[in-house]
CSV table of C-alpha atoms in Angstrom, one decimal:
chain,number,residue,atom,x,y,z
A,281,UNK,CA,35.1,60.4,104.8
A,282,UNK,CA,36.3,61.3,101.6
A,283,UNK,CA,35.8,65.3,102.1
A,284,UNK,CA,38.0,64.6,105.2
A,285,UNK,CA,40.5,63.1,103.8
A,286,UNK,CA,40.8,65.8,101.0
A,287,UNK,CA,40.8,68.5,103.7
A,288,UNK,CA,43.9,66.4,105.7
A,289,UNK,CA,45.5,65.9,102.3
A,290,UNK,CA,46.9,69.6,102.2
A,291,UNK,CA,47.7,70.1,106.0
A,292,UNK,CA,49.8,66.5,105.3
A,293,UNK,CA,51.4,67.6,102.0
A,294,UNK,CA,52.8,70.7,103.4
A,295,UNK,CA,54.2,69.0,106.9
A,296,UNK,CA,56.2,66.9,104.4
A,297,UNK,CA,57.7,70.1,102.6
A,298,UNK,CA,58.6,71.6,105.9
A,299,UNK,CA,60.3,68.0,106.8
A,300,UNK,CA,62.2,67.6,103.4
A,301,UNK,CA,63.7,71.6,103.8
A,302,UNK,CA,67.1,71.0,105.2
A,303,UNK,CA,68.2,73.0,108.3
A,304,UNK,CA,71.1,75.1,108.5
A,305,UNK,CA,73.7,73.1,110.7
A,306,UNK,CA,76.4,75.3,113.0
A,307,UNK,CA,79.8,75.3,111.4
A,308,UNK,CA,82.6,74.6,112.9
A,309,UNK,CA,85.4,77.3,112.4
A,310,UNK,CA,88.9,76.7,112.8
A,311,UNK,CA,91.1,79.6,114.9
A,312,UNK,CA,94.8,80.0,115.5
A,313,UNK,CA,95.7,82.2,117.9
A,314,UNK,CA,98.3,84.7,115.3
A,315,UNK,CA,97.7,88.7,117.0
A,316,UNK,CA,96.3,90.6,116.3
A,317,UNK,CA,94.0,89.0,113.4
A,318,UNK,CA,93.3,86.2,116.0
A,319,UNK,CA,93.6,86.7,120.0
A,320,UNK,CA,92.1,84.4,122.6
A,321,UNK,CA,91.3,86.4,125.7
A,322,UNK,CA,92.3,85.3,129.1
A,323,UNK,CA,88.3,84.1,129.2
A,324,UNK,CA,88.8,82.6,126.5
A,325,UNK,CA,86.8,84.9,124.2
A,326,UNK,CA,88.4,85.2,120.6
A,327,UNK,CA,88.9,88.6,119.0
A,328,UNK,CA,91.1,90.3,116.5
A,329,UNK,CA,90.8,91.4,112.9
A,330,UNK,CA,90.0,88.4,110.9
A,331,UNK,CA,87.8,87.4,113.9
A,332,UNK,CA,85.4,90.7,113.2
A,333,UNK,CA,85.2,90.1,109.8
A,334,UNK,CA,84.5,86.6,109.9
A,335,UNK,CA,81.5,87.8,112.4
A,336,UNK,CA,80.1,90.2,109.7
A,337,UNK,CA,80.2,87.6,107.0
A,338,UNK,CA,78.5,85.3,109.2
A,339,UNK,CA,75.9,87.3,110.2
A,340,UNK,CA,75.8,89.1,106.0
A,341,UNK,CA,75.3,85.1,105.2
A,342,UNK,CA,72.8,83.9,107.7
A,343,UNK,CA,75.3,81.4,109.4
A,344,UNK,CA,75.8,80.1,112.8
A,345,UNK,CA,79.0,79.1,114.3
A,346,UNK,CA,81.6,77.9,116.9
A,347,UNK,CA,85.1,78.6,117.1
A,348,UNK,CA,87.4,75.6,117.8
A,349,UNK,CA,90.8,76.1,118.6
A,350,UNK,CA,94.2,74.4,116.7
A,351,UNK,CA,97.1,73.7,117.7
A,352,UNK,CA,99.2,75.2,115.0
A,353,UNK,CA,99.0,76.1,111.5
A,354,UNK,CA,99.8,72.6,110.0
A,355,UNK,CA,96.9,71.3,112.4
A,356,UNK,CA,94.4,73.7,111.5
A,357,UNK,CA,94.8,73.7,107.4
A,358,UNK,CA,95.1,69.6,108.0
A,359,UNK,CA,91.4,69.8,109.9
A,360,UNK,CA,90.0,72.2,107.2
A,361,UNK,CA,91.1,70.3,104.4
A,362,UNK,CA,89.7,67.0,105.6
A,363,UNK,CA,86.2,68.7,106.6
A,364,UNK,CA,86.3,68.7,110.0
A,365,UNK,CA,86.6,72.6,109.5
A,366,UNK,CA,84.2,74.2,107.5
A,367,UNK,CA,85.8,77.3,107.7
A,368,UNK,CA,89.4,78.3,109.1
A,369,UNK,CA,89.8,81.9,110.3
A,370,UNK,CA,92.9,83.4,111.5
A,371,UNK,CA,96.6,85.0,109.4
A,372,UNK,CA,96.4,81.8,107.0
A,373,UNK,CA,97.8,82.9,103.8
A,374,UNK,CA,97.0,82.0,100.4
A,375,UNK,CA,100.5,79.5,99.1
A,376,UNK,CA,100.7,77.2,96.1
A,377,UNK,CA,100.7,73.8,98.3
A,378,UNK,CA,97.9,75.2,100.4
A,379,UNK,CA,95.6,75.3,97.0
A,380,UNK,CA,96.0,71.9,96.0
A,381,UNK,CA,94.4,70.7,99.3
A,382,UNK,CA,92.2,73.8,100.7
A,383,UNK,CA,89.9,76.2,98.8
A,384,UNK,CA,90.2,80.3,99.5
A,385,UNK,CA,87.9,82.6,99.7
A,386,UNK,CA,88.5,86.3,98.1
A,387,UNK,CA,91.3,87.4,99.6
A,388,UNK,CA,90.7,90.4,102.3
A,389,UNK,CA,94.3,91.7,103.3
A,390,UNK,CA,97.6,91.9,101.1
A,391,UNK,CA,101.0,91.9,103.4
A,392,UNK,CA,104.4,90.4,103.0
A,393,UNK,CA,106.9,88.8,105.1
A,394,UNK,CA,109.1,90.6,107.6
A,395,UNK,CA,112.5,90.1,109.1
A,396,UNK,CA,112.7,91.4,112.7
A,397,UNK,CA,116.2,92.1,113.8
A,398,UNK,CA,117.3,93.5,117.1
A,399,UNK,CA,118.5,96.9,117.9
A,400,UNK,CA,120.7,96.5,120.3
A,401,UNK,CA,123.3,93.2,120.6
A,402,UNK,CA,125.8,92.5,122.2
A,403,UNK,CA,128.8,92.6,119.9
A,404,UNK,CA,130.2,89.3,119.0
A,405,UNK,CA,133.1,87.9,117.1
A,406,UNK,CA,130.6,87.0,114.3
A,407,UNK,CA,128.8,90.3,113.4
A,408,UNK,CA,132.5,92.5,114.0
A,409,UNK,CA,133.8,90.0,111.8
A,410,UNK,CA,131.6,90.8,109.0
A,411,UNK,CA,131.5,94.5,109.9
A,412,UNK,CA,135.4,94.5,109.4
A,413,UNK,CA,135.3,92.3,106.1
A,414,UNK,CA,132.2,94.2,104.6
A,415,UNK,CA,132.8,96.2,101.2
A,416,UNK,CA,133.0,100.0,102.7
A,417,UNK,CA,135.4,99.5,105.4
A,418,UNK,CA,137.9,97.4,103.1
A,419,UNK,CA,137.4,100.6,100.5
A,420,UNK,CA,138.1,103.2,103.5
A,421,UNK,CA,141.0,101.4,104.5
A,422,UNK,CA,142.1,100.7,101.1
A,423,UNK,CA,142.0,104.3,100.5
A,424,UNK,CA,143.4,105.8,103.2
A,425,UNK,CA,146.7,103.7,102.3
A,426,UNK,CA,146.9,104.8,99.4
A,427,UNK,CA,146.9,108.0,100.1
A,428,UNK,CA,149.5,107.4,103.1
A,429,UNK,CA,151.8,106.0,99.9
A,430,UNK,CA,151.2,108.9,97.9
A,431,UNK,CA,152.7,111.4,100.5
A,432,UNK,CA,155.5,109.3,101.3
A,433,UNK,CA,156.6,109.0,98.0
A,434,UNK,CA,156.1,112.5,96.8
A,435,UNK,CA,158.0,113.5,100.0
A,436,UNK,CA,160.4,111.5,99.0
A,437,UNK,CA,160.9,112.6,95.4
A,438,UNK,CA,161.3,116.5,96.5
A,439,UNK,CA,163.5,115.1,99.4
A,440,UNK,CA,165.5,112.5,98.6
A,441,UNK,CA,169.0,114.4,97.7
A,442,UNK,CA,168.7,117.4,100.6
A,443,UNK,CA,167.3,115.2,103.4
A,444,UNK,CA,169.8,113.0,104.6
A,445,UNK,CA,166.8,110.8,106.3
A,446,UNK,CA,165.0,110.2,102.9
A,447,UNK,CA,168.3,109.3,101.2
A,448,UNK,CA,170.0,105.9,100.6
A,449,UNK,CA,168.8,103.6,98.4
A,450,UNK,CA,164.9,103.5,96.9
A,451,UNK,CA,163.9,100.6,99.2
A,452,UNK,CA,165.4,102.6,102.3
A,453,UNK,CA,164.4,106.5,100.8
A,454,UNK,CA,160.7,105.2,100.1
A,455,UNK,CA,160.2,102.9,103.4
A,456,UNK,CA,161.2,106.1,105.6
A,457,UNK,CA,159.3,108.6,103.2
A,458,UNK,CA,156.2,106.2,104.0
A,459,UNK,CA,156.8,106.2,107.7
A,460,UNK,CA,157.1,109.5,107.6
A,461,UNK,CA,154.1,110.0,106.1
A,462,UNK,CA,152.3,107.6,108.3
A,463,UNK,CA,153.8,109.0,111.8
A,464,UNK,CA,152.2,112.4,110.0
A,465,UNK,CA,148.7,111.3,109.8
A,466,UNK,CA,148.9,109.8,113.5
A,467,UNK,CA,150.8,113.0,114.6
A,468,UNK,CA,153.3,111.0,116.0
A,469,UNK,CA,156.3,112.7,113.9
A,470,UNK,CA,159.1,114.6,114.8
A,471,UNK,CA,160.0,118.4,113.0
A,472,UNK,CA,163.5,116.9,112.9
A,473,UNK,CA,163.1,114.2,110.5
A,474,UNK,CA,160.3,116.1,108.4
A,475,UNK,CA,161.4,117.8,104.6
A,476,UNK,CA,163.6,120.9,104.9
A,477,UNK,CA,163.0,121.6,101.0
A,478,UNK,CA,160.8,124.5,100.2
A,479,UNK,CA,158.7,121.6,98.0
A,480,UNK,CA,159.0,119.0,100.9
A,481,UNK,CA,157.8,121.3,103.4
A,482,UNK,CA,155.0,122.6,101.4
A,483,UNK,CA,153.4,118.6,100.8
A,484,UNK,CA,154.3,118.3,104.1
A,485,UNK,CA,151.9,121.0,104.8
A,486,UNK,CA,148.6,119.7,102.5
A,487,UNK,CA,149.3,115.9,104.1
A,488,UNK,CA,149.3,117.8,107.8
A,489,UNK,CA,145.7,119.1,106.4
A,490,UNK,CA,144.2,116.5,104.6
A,491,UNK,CA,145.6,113.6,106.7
A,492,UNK,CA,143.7,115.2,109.5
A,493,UNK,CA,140.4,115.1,107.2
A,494,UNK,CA,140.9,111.7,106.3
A,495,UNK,CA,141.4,110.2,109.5
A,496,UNK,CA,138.1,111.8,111.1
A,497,UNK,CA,136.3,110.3,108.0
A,498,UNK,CA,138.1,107.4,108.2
A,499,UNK,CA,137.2,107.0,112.0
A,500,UNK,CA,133.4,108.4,111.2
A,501,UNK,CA,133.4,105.7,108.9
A,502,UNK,CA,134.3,102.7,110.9
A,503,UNK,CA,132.0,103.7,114.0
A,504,UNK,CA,129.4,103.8,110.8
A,505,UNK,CA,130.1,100.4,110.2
A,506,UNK,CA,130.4,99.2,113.0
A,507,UNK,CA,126.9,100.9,114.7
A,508,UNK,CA,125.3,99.8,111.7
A,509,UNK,CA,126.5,96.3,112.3
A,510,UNK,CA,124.8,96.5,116.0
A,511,UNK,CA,122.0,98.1,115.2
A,512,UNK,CA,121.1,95.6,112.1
A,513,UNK,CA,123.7,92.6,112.5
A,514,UNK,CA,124.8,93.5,108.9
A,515,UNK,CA,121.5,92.8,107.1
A,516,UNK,CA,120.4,95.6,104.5
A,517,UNK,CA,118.4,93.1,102.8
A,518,UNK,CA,116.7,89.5,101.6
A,519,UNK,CA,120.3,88.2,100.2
A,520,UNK,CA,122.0,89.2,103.5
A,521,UNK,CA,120.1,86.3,105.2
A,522,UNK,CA,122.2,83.9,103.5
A,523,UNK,CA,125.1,84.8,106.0
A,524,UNK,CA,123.2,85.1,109.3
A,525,UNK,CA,121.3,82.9,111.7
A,526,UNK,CA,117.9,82.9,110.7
A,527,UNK,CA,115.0,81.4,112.4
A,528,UNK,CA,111.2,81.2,111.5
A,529,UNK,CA,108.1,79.3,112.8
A,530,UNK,CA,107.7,76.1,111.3
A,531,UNK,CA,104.9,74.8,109.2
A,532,UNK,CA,103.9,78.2,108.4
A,533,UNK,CA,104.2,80.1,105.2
A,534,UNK,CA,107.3,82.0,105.9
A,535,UNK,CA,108.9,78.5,106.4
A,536,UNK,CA,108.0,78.3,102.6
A,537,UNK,CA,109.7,81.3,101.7
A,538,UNK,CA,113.2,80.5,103.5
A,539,UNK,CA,113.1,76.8,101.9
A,540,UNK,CA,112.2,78.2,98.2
A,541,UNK,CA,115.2,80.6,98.7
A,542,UNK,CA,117.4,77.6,100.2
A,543,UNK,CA,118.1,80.0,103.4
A,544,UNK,CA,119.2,77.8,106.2
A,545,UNK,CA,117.3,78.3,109.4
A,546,UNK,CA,116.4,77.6,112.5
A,547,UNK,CA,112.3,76.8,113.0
A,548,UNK,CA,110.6,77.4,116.1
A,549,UNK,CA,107.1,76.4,117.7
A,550,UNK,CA,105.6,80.3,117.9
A,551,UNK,CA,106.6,84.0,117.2
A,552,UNK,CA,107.6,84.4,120.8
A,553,UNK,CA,109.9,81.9,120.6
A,554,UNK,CA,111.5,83.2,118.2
A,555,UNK,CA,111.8,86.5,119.4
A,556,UNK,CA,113.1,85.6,122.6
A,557,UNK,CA,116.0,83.7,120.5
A,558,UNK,CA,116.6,86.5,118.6
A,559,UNK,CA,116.7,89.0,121.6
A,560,UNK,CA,119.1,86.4,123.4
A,561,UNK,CA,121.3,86.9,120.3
A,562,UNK,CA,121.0,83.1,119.4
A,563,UNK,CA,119.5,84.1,116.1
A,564,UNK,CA,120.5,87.6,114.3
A,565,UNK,CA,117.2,87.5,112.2
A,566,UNK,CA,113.8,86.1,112.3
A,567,UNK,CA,111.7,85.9,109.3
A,568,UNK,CA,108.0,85.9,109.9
A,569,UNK,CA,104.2,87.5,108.6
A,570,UNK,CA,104.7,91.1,108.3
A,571,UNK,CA,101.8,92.5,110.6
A,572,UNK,CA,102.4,89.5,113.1
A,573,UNK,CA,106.1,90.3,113.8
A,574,UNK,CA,104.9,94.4,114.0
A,575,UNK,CA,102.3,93.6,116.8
A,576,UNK,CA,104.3,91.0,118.8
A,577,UNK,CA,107.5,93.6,118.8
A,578,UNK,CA,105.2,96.6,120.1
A,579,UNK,CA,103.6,94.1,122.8
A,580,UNK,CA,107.0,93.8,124.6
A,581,UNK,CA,110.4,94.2,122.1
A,582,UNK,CA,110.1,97.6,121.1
A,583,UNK,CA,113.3,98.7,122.8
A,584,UNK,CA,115.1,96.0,121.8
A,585,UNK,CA,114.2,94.9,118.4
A,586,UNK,CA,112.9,96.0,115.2
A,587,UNK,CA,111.2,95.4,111.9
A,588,UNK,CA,113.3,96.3,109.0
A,589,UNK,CA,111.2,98.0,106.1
A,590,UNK,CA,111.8,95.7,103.5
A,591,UNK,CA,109.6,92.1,102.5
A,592,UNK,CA,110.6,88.8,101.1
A,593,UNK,CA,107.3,87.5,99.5
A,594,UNK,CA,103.9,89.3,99.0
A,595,UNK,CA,101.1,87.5,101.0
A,596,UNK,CA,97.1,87.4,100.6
A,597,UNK,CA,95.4,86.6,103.6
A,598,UNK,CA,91.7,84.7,103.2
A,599,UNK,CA,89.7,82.2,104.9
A,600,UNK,CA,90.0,78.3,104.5
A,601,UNK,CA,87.5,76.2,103.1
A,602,UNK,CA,87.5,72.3,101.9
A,603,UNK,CA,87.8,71.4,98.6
A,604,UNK,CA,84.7,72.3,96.7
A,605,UNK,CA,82.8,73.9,99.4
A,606,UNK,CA,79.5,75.3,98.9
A,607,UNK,CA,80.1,78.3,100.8
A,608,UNK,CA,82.8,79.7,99.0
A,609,UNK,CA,80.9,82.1,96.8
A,610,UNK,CA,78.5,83.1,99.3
A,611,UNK,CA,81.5,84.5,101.6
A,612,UNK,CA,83.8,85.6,99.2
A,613,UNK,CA,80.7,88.0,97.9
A,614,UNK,CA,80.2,88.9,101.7
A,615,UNK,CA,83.8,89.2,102.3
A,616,UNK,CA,84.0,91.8,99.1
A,617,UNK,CA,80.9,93.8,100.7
A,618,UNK,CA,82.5,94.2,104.3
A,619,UNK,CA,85.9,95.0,103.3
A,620,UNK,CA,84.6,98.4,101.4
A,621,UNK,CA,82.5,99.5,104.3
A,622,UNK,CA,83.5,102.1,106.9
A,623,UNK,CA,83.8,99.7,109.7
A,624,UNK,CA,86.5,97.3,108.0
A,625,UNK,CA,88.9,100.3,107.6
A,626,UNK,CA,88.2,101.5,111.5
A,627,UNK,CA,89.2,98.0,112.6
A,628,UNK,CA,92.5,98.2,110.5
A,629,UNK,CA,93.4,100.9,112.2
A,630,UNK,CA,92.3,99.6,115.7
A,631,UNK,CA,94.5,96.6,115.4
A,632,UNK,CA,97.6,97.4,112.8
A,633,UNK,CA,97.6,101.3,113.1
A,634,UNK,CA,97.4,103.9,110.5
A,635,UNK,CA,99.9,102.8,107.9
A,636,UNK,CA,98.0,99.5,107.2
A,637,UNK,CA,95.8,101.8,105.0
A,638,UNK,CA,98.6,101.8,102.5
A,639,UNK,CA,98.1,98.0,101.9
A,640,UNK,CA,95.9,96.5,99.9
């Protein structure tokens, strides 16, 4: 009885072991669709950039998972920092409020955030207003009086005791001297009531010239000004914004930026919302993720809107984890590995084109 038990002894000791190893559970991954990191197909399969690489970390770290849709951003960093996520994959960048309640992993892709702006609008009170008020054209027009008073009142120094027209008094010798001059530039004025002096005629000549200069720069100028205002709705940069309508989706990042700069704007639900807005020409900019705003203007805006080349804040995308989770290390080291290989740069390319290379 005794040798039996011995011999059962093992056999028992080792079926414990195996009981007391704990079993990898599935995680639960959190998705937003955000193109083209995330996409959910029309059968509901989920591909996209952050998608494959979260499939090669999985598989570099042994895990198995399923993908559970949010709502919106706000919902899916709320689920991930209370644990009902154990991962969150999709564009979620990196911000200071999102580290005091989520852990990161190692960051995998560096961007910044865009301002989309249309092409093409329709002309409005607004944007001519600003085009008319703006710095150059006020200069142009600043100049080209001057120069308009300059030939009047040299015509009318060389003229004023031969030309019985620039005579008088100064107020009346220097007022038809500058009409003059002005009726010149337009072509408007008569040979009769031009300078007969020698001197006169001679100015007369050079303003002729040069008046016909300045008005095609003057008018190359304005159309300038006034293209550019269409074409950009009078934003050259991050500091413009203060004067336009802006919009931005709401709870996200770029949200963040626009409040830290105290821009006033308008939030919206998605990126197509947005777009549609600015499109309509109910919004003249609309501030989102860099690489989100390129992909959703080639999917149906590209004759219509555009991204200027210029970014508010730098961004570090990376996957979402709950406060001191265990698996933090394990897929930021995976993470590391993937992004170096050969396959990682392919996919860039598949889903944000060539220049992404250029980024981090």
């Amino acid at each position: 009885m005794a040798l039996i038990s011995l011999s059962v002894l093992p056999f028992a000791h080792a079926q414990t072991q195996k009981a007391a190893v704990p079993q990898k559970r599935e995680l639960v991954v959190g998705v937003k669709d955000a193109p083209p990191f995330a996409l959910k197909g029309s059968d509901g399969a989920w591909s996209g950039l952050s998608i494959e690489l979260w499939r090669q970390v999985a598989k570099a770290t042994n895990q198995t998972f399923r993908l559970v849709e949010a709502r919106d951003m706000p919902q899916l960093i709320e689920e991930t920092a209370a644990g009902r996520f154990d991962v969150a994959v999709g564009a979620i960048t990196i911000t200071v409020d999102r580290e005091k309640v989520l852990d990161f992993t190692q960051s995998y892709y560096s961007t910044g955030t865009g301002i989309a702006v249309p092409i093409v609008s329709v002309m409005n009170w607004g944007t001519l207003g600003r085009a008319l008020t703006s710095f150059n054209f006020l200069q142009a027009i600043i100049a080209l009086i001057s120069l308009t008073l300059g030939a009047g009142i040299l015509v009318w120094l060389l003229e004023r005791r031969q030309n019985e027209y620039f005579g008088g008094s100064i107020t009346k010798g220097i007022s038809s001297s500058v009409w003059w001059s002005t009726l010149a530039m337009t072509q408007r004025s008569s040979a009769e009531k031009g300078p007969q002096t020698i001197l006169g005629r001679s100015v007369a000549v050079i303003w002729l010239v040069v008046s016909v200069i300045t008005i095609a720069v003057f008018t190359a100028g304005v159309t300038s000004v006034l293209t550019t205002s269409q074409i950009q709705g009078t934003i050259y940069g991050v500091a413009d914004l203060a004067s336009v309508r802006v919009g931005t989706v709401k709870g996200t990042s770029s949200e963040g930026d626009l409040l830290r700069r105290k821009i006033k704007f308008q939030p919206y639900e998605t990126p197509g919302d947005g777009l549609k807005a600015l499109r309509a020409g109910r919004i003249d900019a609309f501030v989102y993720d860099k690489p989100l705003l390129a992909w959703a203007i080639r999917q149906g805006y590209a004759s219509r809107l555009k991204l200027l080349d210029i970014s508010i804040e730098t961004q570090n995308y990376a996957f979402a984890l709950p406060p001191d989770s265990r698996l933090r290390k394990s897929l930021s080291i995976a993470i590391l590995d993937a992004i170096q290989r050969e396959a990682w740069s392919e996919a860039r390319i598949r889903y944000l084109g060539e220049d992404s290379l250029s980024s981090p």
